[in-house]
Amino acid sequence: MAGDSSFDIVSEVNLQELDNAVVQAQKEIITRFDFRGTAAAVGALDKKEKLIVLTADSEPQLESVLQVLVAKMTKRGVDPRCLDRQKLEIATHNTVRQKVKLKSGIDRDTAKALQKQIKDMGLKVNASIQGDTLRVSSSKKDDLQAVITALRANPPSIPLQFNNYR
């Protein structure tokens, strides 16, 4: 086992890049002609709660606000799959509001599904769940690279990063 190589599979959000994307989205919404004079806005990123609040005059306009945010996130290299949209709420002055939470970490069910997917590949690798990360180890680095390639080709519903290569 001393010659084993390993890496960790994690799901993290770069909060600084996400904050930059939120600020860019706010600037675009302020300057866009179709949002002038409306309640369309992207709230500031709450880093402790990992929450963004979107507001608009109507549901279709809220979808447009979300599209602006997703475009800015993609441009900054933040995967939009980390967004977890909550229930649409009716706010004051005939506006709608939607809270968007950030998904970080791999939950137990997703980790088990990833572990099963890795074992079904038939490679000599060992995948173990460690909290909100998944450690994959093997004596062959080629097997580890095959696991990374397969997971990138068939991604789950959450964004994955591979780090802590040993």
GROMACS .gro file of C-alpha atoms in nm:
model
  166
    1MET     CA    1   0.000   0.000   0.000
    2ALA     CA    2   0.299   0.233   0.039
    3GLY     CA    3   0.321   0.271  -0.340
    4ASP     CA    4  -0.042   0.373  -0.382
    5SER     CA    5  -0.132   0.696  -0.556
    6SER     CA    6  -0.453   0.877  -0.474
    7PHE     CA    7  -0.660   1.188  -0.529
    8ASP     CA    8  -0.968   1.344  -0.373
    9ILE     CA    9  -1.295   1.422  -0.548
   10VAL     CA   10  -1.457   1.732  -0.398
   11SER     CA   11  -1.734   1.974  -0.483
   12GLU     CA   12  -1.632   2.327  -0.388
   13VAL     CA   13  -1.732   2.673  -0.501
   14ASN     CA   14  -1.474   2.948  -0.544
   15LEU     CA   15  -1.659   3.215  -0.346
   16GLN     CA   16  -1.435   3.500  -0.464
   17GLU     CA   17  -1.498   3.424  -0.831
   18LEU     CA   18  -1.869   3.380  -0.760
   19ASP     CA   19  -1.874   3.717  -0.583
   20ASN     CA   20  -1.705   3.875  -0.886
   21ALA     CA   21  -1.969   3.716  -1.114
   22VAL     CA   22  -2.249   3.852  -0.891
   23VAL     CA   23  -2.101   4.204  -0.905
   24GLN     CA   24  -2.071   4.183  -1.285
   25ALA     CA   25  -2.431   4.061  -1.312
   26GLN     CA   26  -2.548   4.350  -1.091
   27LYS     CA   27  -2.369   4.600  -1.318
   28GLU     CA   28  -2.519   4.447  -1.634
   29ILE     CA   29  -2.871   4.448  -1.489
   30ILE     CA   30  -2.837   4.815  -1.393
   31THR     CA   31  -2.728   4.912  -1.745
   32ARG     CA   32  -2.952   4.686  -1.957
   33PHE     CA   33  -3.238   4.861  -2.131
   34ASP     CA   34  -3.499   4.589  -2.071
   35PHE     CA   35  -3.437   4.602  -1.694
   36ARG     CA   36  -3.459   4.983  -1.661
   37GLY     CA   37  -3.724   5.103  -1.419
   38THR     CA   38  -3.796   4.753  -1.291
   39ALA     CA   39  -3.725   4.576  -0.966
   40ALA     CA   40  -3.481   4.336  -1.134
   41ALA     CA   41  -3.178   4.283  -0.912
   42VAL     CA   42  -2.922   4.031  -0.797
   43GLY     CA   43  -2.857   4.058  -0.425
   44ALA     CA   44  -2.506   4.049  -0.286
   45LEU     CA   45  -2.354   3.710  -0.214
   46ASP     CA   46  -2.393   3.614   0.152
   47LYS     CA   47  -2.074   3.413   0.205
   48LYS     CA   48  -2.172   3.283   0.549
   49GLU     CA   49  -2.517   3.158   0.445
   50LYS     CA   50  -2.396   3.080   0.090
   51LEU     CA   51  -2.703   3.250  -0.051
   52ILE     CA   52  -2.793   3.487  -0.336
   53VAL     CA   53  -3.135   3.658  -0.359
   54LEU     CA   54  -3.281   3.738  -0.702
   55THR     CA   55  -3.573   3.981  -0.739
   56ALA     CA   56  -3.779   4.088  -1.040
   57ASP     CA   57  -4.122   4.217  -1.143
   58SER     CA   58  -4.236   3.885  -1.289
   59GLU     CA   59  -4.131   3.523  -1.319
   60PRO     CA   60  -4.006   3.551  -1.681
   61GLN     CA   61  -3.801   3.855  -1.585
   62LEU     CA   62  -3.658   3.658  -1.291
   63GLU     CA   63  -3.551   3.387  -1.538
   64SER     CA   64  -3.372   3.656  -1.742
   65VAL     CA   65  -3.194   3.780  -1.428
   66LEU     CA   66  -3.087   3.423  -1.353
   67GLN     CA   67  -2.961   3.381  -1.712
   68VAL     CA   68  -2.746   3.693  -1.672
   69LEU     CA   69  -2.601   3.555  -1.348
   70VAL     CA   70  -2.533   3.213  -1.502
   71ALA     CA   71  -2.362   3.374  -1.802
   72LYS     CA   72  -2.134   3.577  -1.576
   73MET     CA   73  -2.060   3.270  -1.361
   74THR     CA   74  -1.968   3.065  -1.667
   75LYS     CA   75  -1.743   3.342  -1.794
   76ARG     CA   76  -1.560   3.348  -1.458
   77GLY     CA   77  -1.518   2.970  -1.448
   78VAL     CA   78  -1.780   2.895  -1.181
   79ASP     CA   79  -1.998   2.594  -1.260
   80PRO     CA   80  -2.369   2.693  -1.255
   81ARG     CA   81  -2.463   2.344  -1.131
   82CYS     CA   82  -2.362   2.466  -0.784
   83LEU     CA   83  -2.681   2.677  -0.772
   84ASP     CA   84  -2.976   2.530  -0.583
   85ARG     CA   85  -3.288   2.733  -0.666
   86GLN     CA   86  -3.540   2.759  -0.384
   87LYS     CA   87  -3.915   2.814  -0.407
   88LEU     CA   88  -4.037   3.128  -0.580
   89GLU     CA   89  -4.179   3.382  -0.332
   90ILE     CA   90  -4.415   3.673  -0.383
   91ALA     CA   91  -4.250   3.987  -0.243
   92THR     CA   92  -4.381   4.337  -0.177
   93HIS     CA   93  -4.493   4.580  -0.451
   94ASN     CA   94  -4.597   4.299  -0.690
   95THR     CA   95  -4.246   4.161  -0.726
   96VAL     CA   96  -4.115   3.806  -0.706
   97ARG     CA   97  -3.812   3.686  -0.518
   98GLN     CA   98  -3.612   3.367  -0.533
   99LYS     CA   99  -3.336   3.256  -0.302
  100VAL     CA  100  -3.053   3.062  -0.461
  101LYS     CA  101  -2.839   2.851  -0.227
  102LEU     CA  102  -2.493   2.725  -0.315
  103LYS     CA  103  -2.422   2.354  -0.310
  104SER     CA  104  -2.082   2.264  -0.170
  105GLY     CA  105  -1.950   1.930  -0.060
  106ILE     CA  106  -2.059   1.589  -0.181
  107ASP     CA  107  -2.361   1.456   0.008
  108ARG     CA  108  -2.370   1.094   0.119
  109ASP     CA  109  -2.608   0.969  -0.153
  110THR     CA  110  -2.409   1.130  -0.434
  111ALA     CA  111  -2.084   0.997  -0.286
  112LYS     CA  112  -2.227   0.644  -0.277
  113ALA     CA  113  -2.345   0.676  -0.638
  114LEU     CA  114  -2.000   0.799  -0.746
  115GLN     CA  115  -1.836   0.517  -0.550
  116LYS     CA  116  -2.059   0.262  -0.726
  117GLN     CA  117  -1.989   0.420  -1.065
  118ILE     CA  118  -1.614   0.398  -1.001
  119LYS     CA  119  -1.636   0.033  -0.890
  120ASP     CA  120  -1.845  -0.054  -1.198
  121MET     CA  121  -1.559   0.061  -1.422
  122GLY     CA  122  -1.376  -0.262  -1.342
  123LEU     CA  123  -1.046  -0.092  -1.262
  124LYS     CA  124  -0.830  -0.183  -0.964
  125VAL     CA  125  -0.911   0.130  -0.766
  126ASN     CA  126  -1.042   0.183  -0.417
  127ALA     CA  127  -1.293   0.464  -0.354
  128SER     CA  128  -1.364   0.560   0.006
  129ILE     CA  129  -1.600   0.825   0.143
  130GLN     CA  130  -1.434   1.068   0.383
  131GLY     CA  131  -1.682   1.326   0.505
  132ASP     CA  132  -1.781   1.541   0.208
  133THR     CA  133  -1.494   1.416  -0.011
  134LEU     CA  134  -1.432   1.093  -0.196
  135ARG     CA  135  -1.077   0.954  -0.193
  136VAL     CA  136  -0.977   0.733  -0.485
  137SER     CA  137  -0.655   0.532  -0.456
  138SER     CA  138  -0.477   0.280  -0.675
  139SER     CA  139  -0.131   0.140  -0.733
  140LYS     CA  140  -0.149   0.245  -1.100
  141LYS     CA  141  -0.166   0.612  -1.194
  142ASP     CA  142  -0.316   0.515  -1.530
  143ASP     CA  143  -0.621   0.373  -1.350
  144LEU     CA  144  -0.663   0.700  -1.158
  145GLN     CA  145  -0.644   0.897  -1.482
  146ALA     CA  146  -0.905   0.665  -1.634
  147VAL     CA  147  -1.137   0.736  -1.339
  148ILE     CA  148  -1.095   1.113  -1.384
  149THR     CA  149  -1.158   1.086  -1.759
  150ALA     CA  150  -1.470   0.873  -1.707
  151LEU     CA  151  -1.614   1.109  -1.444
  152ARG     CA  152  -1.552   1.412  -1.666
  153ALA     CA  153  -1.719   1.236  -1.960
  154ASN     CA  154  -2.027   1.146  -1.753
  155PRO     CA  155  -2.059   1.422  -1.488
  156PRO     CA  156  -2.308   1.397  -1.201
  157SER     CA  157  -2.555   1.672  -1.109
  158ILE     CA  158  -2.295   1.855  -0.899
  159PRO     CA  159  -1.969   2.013  -1.013
  160LEU     CA  160  -1.664   1.803  -0.928
  161GLN     CA  161  -1.303   1.903  -0.874
  162PHE     CA  162  -1.009   1.669  -0.842
  163ASN     CA  163  -0.734   1.768  -0.600
  164ASN     CA  164  -0.483   1.645  -0.342
  165TYR     CA  165  -0.297   1.424  -0.590
  166ARG     CA  166  -0.048   1.197  -0.415
   0.00000   0.00000   0.00000
